[in-house]
């Protein structure tokens, strides 16, 4: 199997695990855990961006833009939640 | 990987698709922030409205969309090794999961309409319809794009030296994943 496909497969398994973890945490109805759900979303976003979109191979500025986008999200949620 | 991908002018999928990605994500981020602002001021009303959504269905749909993205990402690597047959099959699977996502979402929309929950029901549902509806249109367009790519790859229109269109389409498809990853927890889980 192609090395990148192997990494994609590992990333996909991690993403599924994180999605299920978010659901399980949300089902506890503990509002204090909103930060954990948000952080899991951040990890999912970065996994897709860096591995599936292959930003990991792109110029530094595109990596920075991806990180700025998700930091904007997390700051927004932290302030407004 | 594109030979020029380390250049600032050649991000994965091309610079134009990245302008689109930035524009789209900022638009959705704006909507999410306004949603959270209204939610903070009417928490009880928003919680009550959120109870009408099924987080399990949303979770299943997230898994479906991410799985689709996974196969699309694989197809690009298969195309780069000139394995068009496998690449076309991967796009076909990505397309299948894309359609499953739309079917699940359509069922959810139908259920809401059937219960009389429309755009003007309350602020929560105004944002729900706006964000999920707008995302739905993106996925619908993406499904059309994947159908074309699947056909073109199977007809050998693309190969290891000509992957740009497929790369752009894959990047667009991942944009749908990214938008959903941001709006799903805000609407269904938090």
CSV table of C-alpha atoms in Angstrom, one decimal:
chain,number,residue,atom,x,y,z
A,1,UNK,CA,0.0,0.0,0.0
A,2,UNK,CA,1.1,3.5,-0.9
A,3,UNK,CA,2.7,5.2,2.2
A,4,UNK,CA,0.4,8.2,2.0
A,5,UNK,CA,-2.7,6.0,1.7
A,6,UNK,CA,-1.5,4.2,4.8
A,7,UNK,CA,-1.2,7.6,6.6
A,8,UNK,CA,-4.7,8.5,5.3
A,9,UNK,CA,-6.1,5.3,6.7
A,10,UNK,CA,-4.6,6.0,10.1
A,11,UNK,CA,-5.9,9.6,10.0
A,12,UNK,CA,-9.4,8.3,9.0
A,13,UNK,CA,-9.5,5.9,11.9
A,14,UNK,CA,-8.4,8.7,14.3
A,15,UNK,CA,-11.1,11.0,12.8
A,16,UNK,CA,-13.8,8.4,13.3
A,17,UNK,CA,-12.6,7.9,16.9
A,18,UNK,CA,-12.7,11.7,17.5
A,19,UNK,CA,-16.2,12.0,16.0
A,20,UNK,CA,-17.5,9.2,18.2
A,21,UNK,CA,-15.7,10.7,21.3
A,22,UNK,CA,-17.4,14.1,20.6
A,23,UNK,CA,-20.8,12.4,20.4
A,24,UNK,CA,-20.2,10.4,23.6
A,25,UNK,CA,-19.0,13.5,25.5
A,26,UNK,CA,-22.0,15.5,24.3
A,27,UNK,CA,-24.4,12.8,25.5
A,28,UNK,CA,-23.1,13.4,29.1
A,29,UNK,CA,-24.9,16.8,28.8
A,30,UNK,CA,-22.1,18.3,30.9
A,31,UNK,CA,-21.8,21.8,29.6
A,32,UNK,CA,-18.3,22.2,31.2
A,33,UNK,CA,-17.1,19.8,28.5
A,34,UNK,CA,-17.8,22.1,25.6
A,35,UNK,CA,-14.1,23.0,25.5
A,36,UNK,CA,-13.2,19.3,25.0
A,37,UNK,CA,-15.7,19.0,22.1
A,38,UNK,CA,-14.3,22.2,20.5
A,39,UNK,CA,-10.7,21.0,20.9
A,40,UNK,CA,-11.7,17.7,19.2
A,41,UNK,CA,-13.1,19.7,16.3
A,42,UNK,CA,-9.9,21.6,16.1
A,43,UNK,CA,-7.9,18.3,15.9
A,44,UNK,CA,-10.3,17.0,13.2
A,45,UNK,CA,-10.0,20.2,11.2
A,46,UNK,CA,-6.2,20.1,11.3
A,47,UNK,CA,-6.1,16.4,10.4
A,48,UNK,CA,-8.2,16.9,7.3
A,49,UNK,CA,-6.4,20.1,6.3
A,50,UNK,CA,-2.8,18.8,6.8
A,51,UNK,CA,-3.3,15.2,5.7
A,52,UNK,CA,-6.3,14.9,3.3
A,53,UNK,CA,-5.8,18.4,1.7
A,54,UNK,CA,-2.0,17.8,1.9
A,55,UNK,CA,-1.3,21.3,3.4
A,56,UNK,CA,1.6,19.5,5.1
A,57,UNK,CA,3.4,19.6,1.8
A,58,UNK,CA,2.4,23.2,1.0
A,59,UNK,CA,4.3,26.5,1.6
A,60,UNK,CA,4.5,27.7,5.2
A,61,UNK,CA,2.0,30.5,4.6
A,62,UNK,CA,-0.8,28.0,3.8
A,63,UNK,CA,-0.1,26.1,6.9
A,64,UNK,CA,-0.2,29.3,8.9
A,65,UNK,CA,-3.5,30.4,7.2
A,66,UNK,CA,-5.1,27.0,8.1
A,67,UNK,CA,-4.0,27.4,11.7
A,68,UNK,CA,-5.2,31.0,11.9
A,69,UNK,CA,-8.6,29.9,10.6
A,70,UNK,CA,-9.0,27.3,13.3
A,71,UNK,CA,-7.6,29.6,16.0
A,72,UNK,CA,-10.3,32.2,15.0
A,73,UNK,CA,-12.9,29.5,15.5
A,74,UNK,CA,-11.7,28.4,18.9
A,75,UNK,CA,-11.3,32.0,20.2
A,76,UNK,CA,-14.9,32.8,18.9
A,77,UNK,CA,-16.3,29.7,20.7
A,78,UNK,CA,-14.4,30.5,23.9
A,79,UNK,CA,-15.7,34.1,24.0
A,80,UNK,CA,-19.2,33.5,22.8
A,81,UNK,CA,-20.2,30.2,24.3
B,1,UNK,CA,2.2,16.2,-4.8
B,2,UNK,CA,2.5,18.9,-7.3
B,3,UNK,CA,6.2,19.8,-8.0
B,4,UNK,CA,5.4,23.4,-7.3
B,5,UNK,CA,3.4,22.8,-4.1
B,6,UNK,CA,6.2,24.3,-1.9
B,7,UNK,CA,5.7,27.5,-3.8
B,8,UNK,CA,3.4,30.1,-2.1
B,9,UNK,CA,1.5,30.4,-5.4
B,10,UNK,CA,0.7,26.7,-5.7
B,11,UNK,CA,-1.2,25.4,-2.6
B,12,UNK,CA,-2.8,22.0,-3.0
B,13,UNK,CA,-5.6,22.3,-5.6
B,14,UNK,CA,-4.4,25.7,-6.8
B,15,UNK,CA,-4.6,29.2,-5.5
B,16,UNK,CA,-8.1,29.9,-6.8
B,17,UNK,CA,-9.7,27.1,-4.9
B,18,UNK,CA,-7.9,28.4,-1.8
B,19,UNK,CA,-9.4,31.8,-2.2
B,20,UNK,CA,-12.7,30.0,-2.3
B,21,UNK,CA,-11.9,28.0,0.8
B,22,UNK,CA,-10.9,31.1,2.7
B,23,UNK,CA,-14.0,33.0,1.6
B,24,UNK,CA,-16.3,30.0,2.5
B,25,UNK,CA,-14.7,29.3,5.9
B,26,UNK,CA,-14.8,33.0,6.9
B,27,UNK,CA,-18.5,33.1,5.8
B,28,UNK,CA,-19.3,30.1,7.9
B,29,UNK,CA,-17.2,31.3,10.8
B,30,UNK,CA,-19.1,34.6,10.7
B,31,UNK,CA,-22.4,32.7,10.8
B,32,UNK,CA,-21.2,30.5,13.7
B,33,UNK,CA,-20.1,33.5,15.7
B,34,UNK,CA,-23.4,35.3,15.2
B,35,UNK,CA,-25.2,32.1,16.1
B,36,UNK,CA,-23.2,31.7,19.3
B,37,UNK,CA,-23.9,35.4,20.1
B,38,UNK,CA,-27.7,34.9,19.8
B,39,UNK,CA,-27.4,31.6,21.7
B,40,UNK,CA,-25.7,33.2,24.6
B,41,UNK,CA,-28.6,35.7,24.9
B,42,UNK,CA,-31.4,33.1,24.6
B,43,UNK,CA,-29.8,29.9,25.9
B,44,UNK,CA,-33.0,28.3,27.1
B,45,UNK,CA,-34.8,28.8,23.8
B,46,UNK,CA,-31.8,27.5,21.8
B,47,UNK,CA,-31.4,24.4,24.0
B,48,UNK,CA,-35.1,23.7,23.6
B,49,UNK,CA,-34.8,24.0,19.8
B,50,UNK,CA,-31.6,21.9,19.7
B,51,UNK,CA,-33.5,19.1,21.3
B,52,UNK,CA,-35.4,18.7,18.0
B,53,UNK,CA,-32.1,17.6,16.4
B,54,UNK,CA,-30.8,14.1,16.6
B,55,UNK,CA,-27.1,14.2,17.5
B,56,UNK,CA,-26.7,10.5,16.6
B,57,UNK,CA,-27.9,11.1,13.1
B,58,UNK,CA,-25.6,14.1,12.8
B,59,UNK,CA,-22.7,11.9,14.1
B,60,UNK,CA,-23.4,9.2,11.6
B,61,UNK,CA,-23.6,11.8,8.8
B,62,UNK,CA,-20.3,13.2,9.9
B,63,UNK,CA,-18.7,9.8,9.7
B,64,UNK,CA,-20.2,9.3,6.2
B,65,UNK,CA,-18.8,12.6,4.9
B,66,UNK,CA,-15.3,12.1,6.5
B,67,UNK,CA,-15.2,8.6,4.9
B,68,UNK,CA,-16.1,10.1,1.6
B,69,UNK,CA,-13.2,12.6,2.0
B,70,UNK,CA,-10.9,9.7,2.9
B,71,UNK,CA,-11.6,7.9,-0.3
B,72,UNK,CA,-11.2,11.1,-2.3
B,73,UNK,CA,-7.8,11.7,-0.7
B,74,UNK,CA,-6.8,8.2,-1.6
B,75,UNK,CA,-7.9,8.5,-5.2
B,76,UNK,CA,-5.4,11.3,-5.8
B,77,UNK,CA,-2.5,9.2,-4.6
B,78,UNK,CA,-3.7,6.3,-6.8
B,79,UNK,CA,-3.9,8.6,-9.8
B,80,UNK,CA,-0.4,9.8,-9.1
B,81,UNK,CA,0.9,6.3,-9.5
B,82,UNK,CA,-1.1,5.9,-12.8
B,83,UNK,CA,-3.5,3.5,-11.2
B,84,UNK,CA,-6.6,5.0,-12.9
B,85,UNK,CA,-8.7,1.9,-12.2
B,86,UNK,CA,-8.2,2.2,-8.5
B,87,UNK,CA,-8.5,6.0,-8.5
B,88,UNK,CA,-11.8,5.8,-10.4
B,89,UNK,CA,-13.1,3.2,-7.9
B,90,UNK,CA,-12.0,5.4,-4.9
B,91,UNK,CA,-13.8,8.4,-6.4
B,92,UNK,CA,-16.9,6.2,-7.0
B,93,UNK,CA,-16.9,5.2,-3.3
B,94,UNK,CA,-16.4,8.9,-2.3
B,95,UNK,CA,-19.3,9.7,-4.5
B,96,UNK,CA,-21.5,7.0,-3.0
B,97,UNK,CA,-20.8,8.3,0.6
B,98,UNK,CA,-21.5,11.9,-0.6
B,99,UNK,CA,-24.9,10.7,-1.9
B,100,UNK,CA,-25.6,8.9,1.4
B,101,UNK,CA,-24.8,12.1,3.2
B,102,UNK,CA,-27.3,14.0,1.1
B,103,UNK,CA,-30.0,11.3,1.5
B,104,UNK,CA,-29.6,11.4,5.3
B,105,UNK,CA,-29.7,15.2,5.4
B,106,UNK,CA,-32.7,15.2,3.0
B,107,UNK,CA,-34.5,12.8,5.4
B,108,UNK,CA,-33.7,15.1,8.3
B,109,UNK,CA,-34.9,18.2,6.4
B,110,UNK,CA,-38.1,16.3,5.4
B,111,UNK,CA,-38.7,15.5,9.0
B,112,UNK,CA,-38.3,19.1,10.1
B,113,UNK,CA,-40.6,20.4,7.3
B,114,UNK,CA,-43.2,17.6,8.2
B,115,UNK,CA,-43.2,18.9,11.8
B,116,UNK,CA,-43.7,22.4,10.5
B,117,UNK,CA,-40.2,23.5,11.6
B,118,UNK,CA,-39.3,26.0,9.0
B,119,UNK,CA,-36.9,28.9,8.5
B,120,UNK,CA,-38.9,31.3,10.6
B,121,UNK,CA,-39.7,28.8,13.5
B,122,UNK,CA,-37.2,30.6,15.8
B,123,UNK,CA,-33.6,32.0,15.7
B,124,UNK,CA,-32.0,28.6,16.2
B,125,UNK,CA,-33.8,27.1,13.2
B,126,UNK,CA,-33.1,30.2,11.1
B,127,UNK,CA,-29.4,29.5,11.6
B,128,UNK,CA,-29.9,25.7,11.3
B,129,UNK,CA,-31.6,26.1,7.8
B,130,UNK,CA,-29.1,28.7,6.7
B,131,UNK,CA,-26.0,26.9,7.7
B,132,UNK,CA,-27.0,23.3,6.9
B,133,UNK,CA,-28.9,24.3,3.8
B,134,UNK,CA,-25.9,26.3,2.4
B,135,UNK,CA,-23.6,23.3,3.2
B,136,UNK,CA,-26.1,21.0,1.5
B,137,UNK,CA,-25.8,23.0,-1.7
B,138,UNK,CA,-22.0,22.7,-1.5
B,139,UNK,CA,-22.2,18.9,-1.1
B,140,UNK,CA,-24.7,18.7,-3.9
B,141,UNK,CA,-22.3,20.6,-6.2
B,142,UNK,CA,-19.4,18.4,-5.0
B,143,UNK,CA,-21.3,15.3,-5.8
B,144,UNK,CA,-21.8,16.5,-9.4
B,145,UNK,CA,-18.1,17.3,-9.5
B,146,UNK,CA,-17.1,13.8,-8.2
B,147,UNK,CA,-19.4,12.2,-10.8
B,148,UNK,CA,-17.6,14.0,-13.6
B,149,UNK,CA,-14.2,13.2,-12.1
B,150,UNK,CA,-15.0,9.5,-11.7
B,151,UNK,CA,-16.1,9.4,-15.4
B,152,UNK,CA,-13.0,11.4,-16.6
B,153,UNK,CA,-10.5,9.3,-14.6
B,154,UNK,CA,-12.0,6.0,-15.8
B,155,UNK,CA,-11.7,7.3,-19.4
B,156,UNK,CA,-8.0,8.1,-18.7
B,157,UNK,CA,-8.5,11.8,-19.2
B,158,UNK,CA,-6.3,12.3,-16.1
B,159,UNK,CA,-3.0,10.6,-15.2
B,160,UNK,CA,0.0,11.0,-13.0
B,161,UNK,CA,1.2,14.0,-15.0
B,162,UNK,CA,-2.2,15.6,-15.3
B,163,UNK,CA,-3.8,15.7,-11.8
B,164,UNK,CA,-4.5,19.4,-11.3
B,165,UNK,CA,-8.3,19.2,-11.9
B,166,UNK,CA,-8.7,16.2,-9.7
B,167,UNK,CA,-6.6,17.8,-7.0
B,168,UNK,CA,-8.8,21.0,-7.1
B,169,UNK,CA,-12.0,18.8,-7.0
B,170,UNK,CA,-10.6,16.9,-4.0
B,171,UNK,CA,-9.7,20.2,-2.3
B,172,UNK,CA,-13.3,21.4,-2.9
B,173,UNK,CA,-14.6,18.2,-1.5
B,174,UNK,CA,-12.5,18.5,1.6
B,175,UNK,CA,-13.9,22.0,2.0
B,176,UNK,CA,-17.3,20.4,2.5
B,177,UNK,CA,-15.8,18.2,5.2
B,178,UNK,CA,-14.1,21.2,6.9
B,179,UNK,CA,-17.3,23.3,6.9
B,180,UNK,CA,-19.3,20.4,8.4
B,181,UNK,CA,-16.6,19.8,11.1
B,182,UNK,CA,-17.1,23.4,12.2
B,183,UNK,CA,-20.9,23.6,12.1
B,184,UNK,CA,-21.8,20.1,13.3
B,185,UNK,CA,-20.7,20.5,17.0
B,186,UNK,CA,-22.1,24.0,17.3
B,187,UNK,CA,-25.6,23.0,16.0
B,188,UNK,CA,-25.9,19.5,17.3
B,189,UNK,CA,-23.5,18.9,20.3
B,190,UNK,CA,-22.7,22.1,22.3
